[in-house]
CSV table of C-alpha atoms in Angstrom, one decimal:
chain,number,residue,atom,x,y,z
A,4,UNK,CA,64.6,102.7,74.2
A,5,UNK,CA,67.1,102.7,77.1
A,6,UNK,CA,68.3,106.2,77.9
A,7,UNK,CA,72.0,106.4,78.3
A,8,UNK,CA,74.4,109.0,79.6
A,9,UNK,CA,78.2,109.0,78.8
A,10,UNK,CA,80.6,110.7,81.1
A,11,UNK,CA,84.0,111.5,79.7
A,12,UNK,CA,82.4,111.6,76.3
A,13,UNK,CA,85.1,113.8,74.7
A,14,UNK,CA,87.9,111.2,75.3
A,15,UNK,CA,88.9,108.4,72.9
A,16,UNK,CA,87.0,105.7,74.9
A,17,UNK,CA,84.0,108.0,75.4
A,18,UNK,CA,83.9,108.7,71.7
A,19,UNK,CA,83.8,105.0,71.0
A,20,UNK,CA,81.0,104.5,73.5
A,21,UNK,CA,79.0,107.2,71.7
A,22,UNK,CA,79.7,105.6,68.3
A,23,UNK,CA,78.5,102.2,69.4
A,24,UNK,CA,75.5,103.4,71.3
A,25,UNK,CA,74.4,105.7,68.4
A,26,UNK,CA,74.3,102.7,66.2
A,27,UNK,CA,72.6,100.5,68.8
A,28,UNK,CA,69.0,99.5,68.0
A,29,UNK,CA,67.8,99.7,71.7
A,30,UNK,CA,69.6,102.8,73.1
A,31,UNK,CA,69.2,106.5,73.1
A,32,UNK,CA,72.1,108.7,74.1
A,33,UNK,CA,70.5,111.5,76.2
A,34,UNK,CA,73.7,113.1,77.5
A,35,UNK,CA,77.4,113.3,76.4
A,36,UNK,CA,79.2,114.8,79.4
A,37,UNK,CA,82.5,116.7,79.1
A,38,UNK,CA,84.1,119.1,81.5
A,39,UNK,CA,86.4,120.4,78.7
A,40,UNK,CA,83.8,121.1,76.0
A,41,UNK,CA,80.4,121.9,77.5
A,42,UNK,CA,78.2,123.5,74.8
A,43,UNK,CA,80.2,122.3,71.9
A,44,UNK,CA,78.9,119.9,69.3
A,45,UNK,CA,79.9,116.3,69.8
A,46,UNK,CA,81.0,116.0,66.2
A,47,UNK,CA,83.4,118.9,66.6
A,48,UNK,CA,85.5,116.6,68.8
A,49,UNK,CA,84.6,113.3,67.2
A,50,UNK,CA,84.4,114.2,63.4
A,51,UNK,CA,83.5,110.5,62.6
A,52,UNK,CA,80.1,111.2,64.1
A,53,UNK,CA,79.1,113.9,61.7
A,54,UNK,CA,75.5,113.4,60.7
A,55,UNK,CA,75.2,110.6,63.2
A,56,UNK,CA,74.1,112.9,66.0
A,57,UNK,CA,73.2,116.6,66.8
A,58,UNK,CA,74.2,116.2,70.5
A,59,UNK,CA,76.2,118.8,72.2
A,60,UNK,CA,78.5,118.2,75.2
A,61,UNK,CA,77.0,119.1,78.6
A,62,UNK,CA,78.1,119.5,82.2
A,63,UNK,CA,77.4,116.8,84.7
A,64,UNK,CA,74.7,119.0,86.3
A,65,UNK,CA,72.7,119.0,83.1
A,66,UNK,CA,72.3,115.2,82.7
A,67,UNK,CA,68.6,114.4,82.5
A,68,UNK,CA,67.1,111.3,84.0
A,69,UNK,CA,68.5,108.2,82.5
A,70,UNK,CA,68.5,104.4,82.8
A,71,UNK,CA,72.2,103.7,82.2
A,72,UNK,CA,75.3,105.7,83.0
A,73,UNK,CA,78.7,104.8,81.4
A,74,UNK,CA,81.8,106.4,83.0
A,75,UNK,CA,84.7,106.8,80.5
A,76,UNK,CA,86.4,109.2,82.9
A,77,UNK,CA,90.1,109.2,83.9
A,78,UNK,CA,91.4,106.9,86.6
A,79,UNK,CA,90.8,108.2,90.2
A,80,UNK,CA,88.0,110.6,89.1
A,81,UNK,CA,85.4,107.9,88.7
A,82,UNK,CA,85.2,107.1,92.4
A,83,UNK,CA,83.3,110.3,93.2
A,84,UNK,CA,80.9,109.9,90.3
A,85,UNK,CA,80.1,106.3,91.3
A,86,UNK,CA,79.1,107.6,94.8
A,87,UNK,CA,76.9,110.2,93.1
A,88,UNK,CA,75.2,108.0,90.4
A,89,UNK,CA,75.1,104.5,91.8
A,90,UNK,CA,71.7,105.0,93.4
A,91,UNK,CA,70.3,107.3,90.7
A,92,UNK,CA,70.3,104.9,87.7
A,93,UNK,CA,69.3,101.3,86.9
A,94,UNK,CA,72.8,100.4,85.8
A,95,UNK,CA,76.3,102.0,86.0
A,96,UNK,CA,79.2,100.8,83.9
A,97,UNK,CA,82.6,102.1,84.8
A,98,UNK,CA,85.4,102.0,82.2
A,99,UNK,CA,88.1,103.5,84.4
A,100,UNK,CA,90.5,101.5,86.6
A,101,UNK,CA,88.9,102.6,89.9
A,102,UNK,CA,86.8,99.4,90.6
A,103,UNK,CA,88.7,96.8,88.7
A,104,UNK,CA,90.8,95.5,91.6
A,105,UNK,CA,88.9,94.0,94.6
A,106,UNK,CA,91.7,94.8,97.1
A,107,UNK,CA,92.0,98.4,98.2
A,108,UNK,CA,95.7,97.9,99.2
A,109,UNK,CA,96.5,96.6,95.7
A,110,UNK,CA,94.7,99.6,94.2
A,111,UNK,CA,96.9,102.0,96.3
A,112,UNK,CA,100.0,100.1,95.2
A,113,UNK,CA,99.2,100.2,91.5
A,114,UNK,CA,97.5,103.6,91.2
A,115,UNK,CA,99.4,105.5,93.8
A,116,UNK,CA,96.5,106.8,95.9
A,117,UNK,CA,94.2,105.5,98.5
A,118,UNK,CA,90.8,104.3,97.3
A,119,UNK,CA,88.0,106.7,98.2
A,120,UNK,CA,85.2,104.1,98.1
A,121,UNK,CA,86.6,100.8,99.3
A,122,UNK,CA,83.2,99.7,100.6
A,123,UNK,CA,82.0,99.5,97.0
A,124,UNK,CA,84.8,97.4,95.5
A,125,UNK,CA,83.0,94.1,96.1
A,126,UNK,CA,79.7,95.4,94.6
A,127,UNK,CA,81.1,95.6,91.1
A,128,UNK,CA,80.8,92.7,88.7
A,129,UNK,CA,83.8,92.4,86.4
A,130,UNK,CA,82.8,93.4,82.9
A,131,UNK,CA,84.0,90.2,81.2
A,132,UNK,CA,81.1,88.4,79.6
A,133,UNK,CA,83.2,85.4,78.8
A,134,UNK,CA,83.8,84.8,82.5
A,135,UNK,CA,81.0,86.5,84.4
A,136,UNK,CA,77.9,86.3,82.0
A,137,UNK,CA,75.5,84.9,84.7
A,138,UNK,CA,76.5,87.7,87.2
A,139,UNK,CA,76.2,90.4,84.6
A,140,UNK,CA,72.6,89.5,83.9
A,141,UNK,CA,71.5,91.0,87.3
A,142,UNK,CA,74.3,93.5,87.9
A,143,UNK,CA,73.7,97.1,88.9
A,144,UNK,CA,77.4,98.0,89.0
A,145,UNK,CA,79.9,96.8,86.3
A,146,UNK,CA,83.6,97.5,86.0
A,147,UNK,CA,85.2,96.9,82.6
A,148,UNK,CA,88.8,95.7,82.7
A,149,UNK,CA,91.8,97.4,81.0
A,150,UNK,CA,92.7,96.8,77.4
A,151,UNK,CA,95.9,94.7,77.9
A,152,UNK,CA,94.3,93.1,80.9
A,153,UNK,CA,91.4,91.9,78.8
A,154,UNK,CA,93.7,90.4,76.2
A,155,UNK,CA,95.9,88.8,78.8
A,156,UNK,CA,93.2,87.3,81.0
A,157,UNK,CA,91.2,86.0,78.0
A,158,UNK,CA,94.5,84.5,76.6
A,159,UNK,CA,95.4,82.7,79.9
A,160,UNK,CA,92.2,81.9,81.7
A,161,UNK,CA,91.3,78.6,79.9
A,162,UNK,CA,94.6,76.7,80.4
A,163,UNK,CA,95.0,78.3,83.9
A,164,UNK,CA,91.5,77.2,85.0
A,165,UNK,CA,92.3,73.6,83.9
A,166,UNK,CA,95.6,73.6,85.7
A,167,UNK,CA,97.6,73.1,82.5
A,168,UNK,CA,100.2,75.8,82.9
A,169,UNK,CA,102.8,77.0,85.4
A,170,UNK,CA,101.8,79.7,87.9
A,171,UNK,CA,104.5,82.1,86.8
A,172,UNK,CA,103.7,83.9,83.5
A,173,UNK,CA,105.5,86.8,81.8
A,174,UNK,CA,103.1,89.0,79.8
A,175,UNK,CA,104.8,91.2,77.1
A,176,UNK,CA,102.2,93.9,76.2
A,177,UNK,CA,102.3,96.2,73.2
A,178,UNK,CA,99.8,99.1,72.8
A,179,UNK,CA,99.1,101.9,70.3
A,180,UNK,CA,99.1,105.6,71.2
A,181,UNK,CA,95.3,105.9,71.7
A,182,UNK,CA,95.8,103.8,74.9
A,183,UNK,CA,97.3,106.9,76.5
A,184,UNK,CA,94.1,108.9,76.0
A,185,UNK,CA,93.1,112.1,74.3
A,186,UNK,CA,95.0,114.3,76.8
A,187,UNK,CA,98.3,112.4,76.9
A,188,UNK,CA,101.5,114.4,77.5
A,189,UNK,CA,104.6,115.2,75.4
A,190,UNK,CA,105.7,111.6,75.2
A,191,UNK,CA,102.7,111.0,73.0
A,192,UNK,CA,103.5,113.8,70.5
A,193,UNK,CA,103.9,112.5,67.0
A,194,UNK,CA,107.5,113.7,66.9
A,195,UNK,CA,108.3,111.6,70.0
A,196,UNK,CA,106.1,108.6,69.3
A,197,UNK,CA,106.7,108.1,65.6
A,198,UNK,CA,109.2,105.3,64.8
A,199,UNK,CA,109.6,104.5,68.5
A,200,UNK,CA,109.1,101.3,70.5
A,201,UNK,CA,109.0,102.8,74.0
A,202,UNK,CA,109.1,100.5,77.0
A,203,UNK,CA,107.1,102.6,79.4
A,204,UNK,CA,106.4,100.0,82.1
A,205,UNK,CA,109.3,97.5,82.4
A,206,UNK,CA,107.9,96.2,85.7
A,207,UNK,CA,104.7,96.5,87.7
A,208,UNK,CA,102.2,97.6,85.1
A,209,UNK,CA,98.8,97.9,86.7
A,210,UNK,CA,97.2,95.5,84.3
A,211,UNK,CA,99.3,92.6,85.7
A,212,UNK,CA,97.2,92.8,88.9
A,213,UNK,CA,94.0,92.4,86.9
A,214,UNK,CA,95.3,89.4,85.0
A,215,UNK,CA,96.4,87.8,88.2
A,216,UNK,CA,93.1,88.5,89.9
A,217,UNK,CA,91.1,86.8,87.1
A,218,UNK,CA,93.5,83.8,86.4
A,219,UNK,CA,95.0,83.0,89.8
A,220,UNK,CA,98.5,83.2,88.2
A,221,UNK,CA,101.7,84.9,89.3
A,222,UNK,CA,101.8,87.5,86.5
A,223,UNK,CA,104.8,89.7,85.7
A,224,UNK,CA,104.2,92.2,82.9
A,225,UNK,CA,106.0,94.6,80.7
A,226,UNK,CA,104.4,97.2,78.5
A,227,UNK,CA,105.7,98.9,75.3
A,228,UNK,CA,104.2,101.7,73.3
A,229,UNK,CA,104.4,101.1,69.5
A,230,UNK,CA,103.7,103.4,66.6
A,231,UNK,CA,100.2,102.1,65.9
A,232,UNK,CA,97.3,104.4,66.9
A,233,UNK,CA,94.9,101.6,67.9
A,234,UNK,CA,95.5,98.0,68.9
A,235,UNK,CA,96.8,95.8,71.7
A,236,UNK,CA,98.8,92.6,71.4
A,237,UNK,CA,100.0,90.5,74.4
A,238,UNK,CA,102.6,87.7,74.2
A,239,UNK,CA,102.4,85.5,77.2
A,240,UNK,CA,105.3,83.3,78.1
A,241,UNK,CA,104.8,80.3,80.4
A,242,UNK,CA,105.4,76.5,80.7
A,243,UNK,CA,103.2,73.5,80.8
A,244,UNK,CA,102.4,72.1,84.2
A,245,UNK,CA,103.7,68.7,85.1
A,246,UNK,CA,101.7,66.0,83.2
A,247,UNK,CA,100.1,68.5,80.9
A,248,UNK,CA,100.6,68.5,77.1
A,249,UNK,CA,99.8,70.8,74.2
A,250,UNK,CA,96.8,68.7,73.1
A,251,UNK,CA,95.1,69.4,76.4
A,252,UNK,CA,95.8,73.1,76.0
A,253,UNK,CA,94.1,73.2,72.6
A,254,UNK,CA,91.1,71.3,74.1
A,255,UNK,CA,90.8,73.8,77.0
A,256,UNK,CA,90.5,76.7,74.5
A,257,UNK,CA,88.0,74.8,72.4
A,258,UNK,CA,85.8,74.0,75.4
A,259,UNK,CA,86.0,77.5,76.9
A,260,UNK,CA,85.4,79.6,73.8
A,261,UNK,CA,83.4,77.4,71.4
A,262,UNK,CA,80.2,79.4,71.8
A,263,UNK,CA,81.7,82.9,72.5
A,264,UNK,CA,80.6,85.4,69.9
A,265,UNK,CA,83.6,87.6,70.1
A,266,UNK,CA,86.5,85.2,70.7
A,267,UNK,CA,88.2,83.8,67.7
A,268,UNK,CA,90.9,81.1,68.0
A,269,UNK,CA,93.7,81.6,65.4
A,270,UNK,CA,95.3,78.3,64.5
A,271,UNK,CA,96.8,78.7,61.1
A,272,UNK,CA,100.1,77.1,60.2
A,273,UNK,CA,100.9,79.5,57.4
A,274,UNK,CA,100.2,83.0,56.2
A,275,UNK,CA,100.9,86.5,57.2
A,276,UNK,CA,98.1,86.5,59.8
A,277,UNK,CA,98.7,83.1,61.3
A,278,UNK,CA,99.1,84.7,64.7
A,279,UNK,CA,96.7,87.3,66.3
A,280,UNK,CA,97.3,90.7,64.8
A,281,UNK,CA,95.6,93.9,66.0
A,282,UNK,CA,95.7,95.6,62.6
A,283,UNK,CA,92.8,93.5,61.2
A,284,UNK,CA,90.7,94.0,64.4
A,285,UNK,CA,90.5,97.8,64.3
A,286,UNK,CA,86.9,98.9,65.1
A,287,UNK,CA,85.7,95.5,65.9
A,288,UNK,CA,84.8,93.8,69.2
A,289,UNK,CA,86.8,90.6,68.5
A,290,UNK,CA,89.6,89.2,70.6
A,291,UNK,CA,91.8,86.9,68.5
A,292,UNK,CA,93.8,84.3,70.5
A,293,UNK,CA,96.5,81.8,69.3
A,294,UNK,CA,99.3,79.8,70.8
A,295,UNK,CA,102.6,78.4,69.7
A,296,UNK,CA,104.1,75.2,71.1
A,297,UNK,CA,107.7,74.2,71.2
A,298,UNK,CA,106.9,70.5,70.8
A,299,UNK,CA,110.2,69.4,72.1
A,300,UNK,CA,109.8,71.2,75.4
A,301,UNK,CA,107.2,72.4,78.0
A,302,UNK,CA,107.4,76.0,76.7
A,303,UNK,CA,104.1,77.6,75.7
A,304,UNK,CA,103.5,81.0,74.2
A,305,UNK,CA,100.0,82.4,74.0
A,306,UNK,CA,99.2,85.5,71.8
A,307,UNK,CA,96.1,87.7,72.0
A,308,UNK,CA,95.1,90.8,70.1
A,309,UNK,CA,92.2,93.3,70.1
A,310,UNK,CA,91.3,96.9,69.5
A,311,UNK,CA,92.1,98.7,72.8
A,312,UNK,CA,89.2,101.1,72.3
A,313,UNK,CA,86.5,98.5,71.5
A,314,UNK,CA,87.0,95.0,73.0
A,315,UNK,CA,89.5,96.6,75.2
A,316,UNK,CA,87.0,99.2,76.4
A,317,UNK,CA,83.8,100.6,74.8
A,318,UNK,CA,82.8,97.5,73.0
A,319,UNK,CA,83.2,95.3,76.1
A,320,UNK,CA,81.0,97.8,78.0
A,321,UNK,CA,78.3,97.6,75.3
A,322,UNK,CA,78.5,93.8,75.3
A,323,UNK,CA,78.0,93.9,79.1
A,324,UNK,CA,75.0,96.2,78.6
A,325,UNK,CA,73.5,93.8,76.0
A,326,UNK,CA,74.0,90.9,78.5
A,327,UNK,CA,72.4,92.8,81.3
A,328,UNK,CA,69.4,93.8,79.3
A,329,UNK,CA,68.9,90.4,77.7
A,330,UNK,CA,69.6,91.6,74.2
A,331,UNK,CA,71.6,89.7,71.6
A,332,UNK,CA,75.3,90.3,72.5
A,333,UNK,CA,76.0,91.5,68.9
A,334,UNK,CA,73.7,94.5,69.1
A,335,UNK,CA,75.8,97.6,68.1
A,336,UNK,CA,78.9,95.4,67.7
A,337,UNK,CA,78.6,93.6,64.4
A,338,UNK,CA,81.4,95.5,62.6
A,339,UNK,CA,84.0,92.9,61.6
A,340,UNK,CA,87.2,95.1,61.2
A,341,UNK,CA,88.9,96.1,58.0
A,342,UNK,CA,91.5,94.6,55.6
A,343,UNK,CA,93.7,95.9,54.2
A,344,UNK,CA,94.2,98.7,56.6
């Protein structure tokens, strides 16, 4: 069994990492680290884990020797932990935003502070199995992308890689309240969030930099908070490149994702769920992708959906762990989602 330690284990993403690892056939969780709840039972914060574990939260200083460290800590705080743990464990997987961008200047622009470990930025392999599977097999440091970034880059990469779409893309992202984390401020109170569709990032959302980095496109992004608790949906607006057609776009997706275990192409002409919908993906590691063509023009709209806490975070991290260890990628990730919900 691989011994794992989860930092930031009291948060929403940390709780999902624990849930998935506790059900994984090859991992043992040896430490659940929380600076807020040391000494408290894990299931007092994550009641869904009752009877699944007797673990209590611990301080960072109490972490025993382990093989894998997963950092589900807030942005800007992971940098110090990486310096401390990178040489002490076989594999470190960071789920924060601190090592997603390769450019330290871009990090400062989007996160508002200077990067404290710029020399390590190039050492991290992006935690995107669909794009970096070969590199992940030998990685020691992995950085999992953000939730809307994952949906956006998976939606756009195949046609972009084939030169089929224009370089300028507008990404309209919608996210549930859990994306703000377990310690979000007053804007995430039920009284403020319920019934609202709050545009919280009309320009310059940090995930646009990640999508641009992985697709080579000129990405402009807006982000809206919706009433759902879980779930991300991105609607990407672009145009076909000169000489390209919608048939070539469909072929690009088929070739790129034919053998991917967690990508599902949605191509239904009728029905309530003919386009990707986060509601039916909750708890699963799937990303659903579909596209709509205006056959009389060069307009193309690509839609992607996923659970922000699973494929948009913890599930992607576990999938990367499975790739790194040579296990089946479905280990710990076989839950298909619920319907109705």
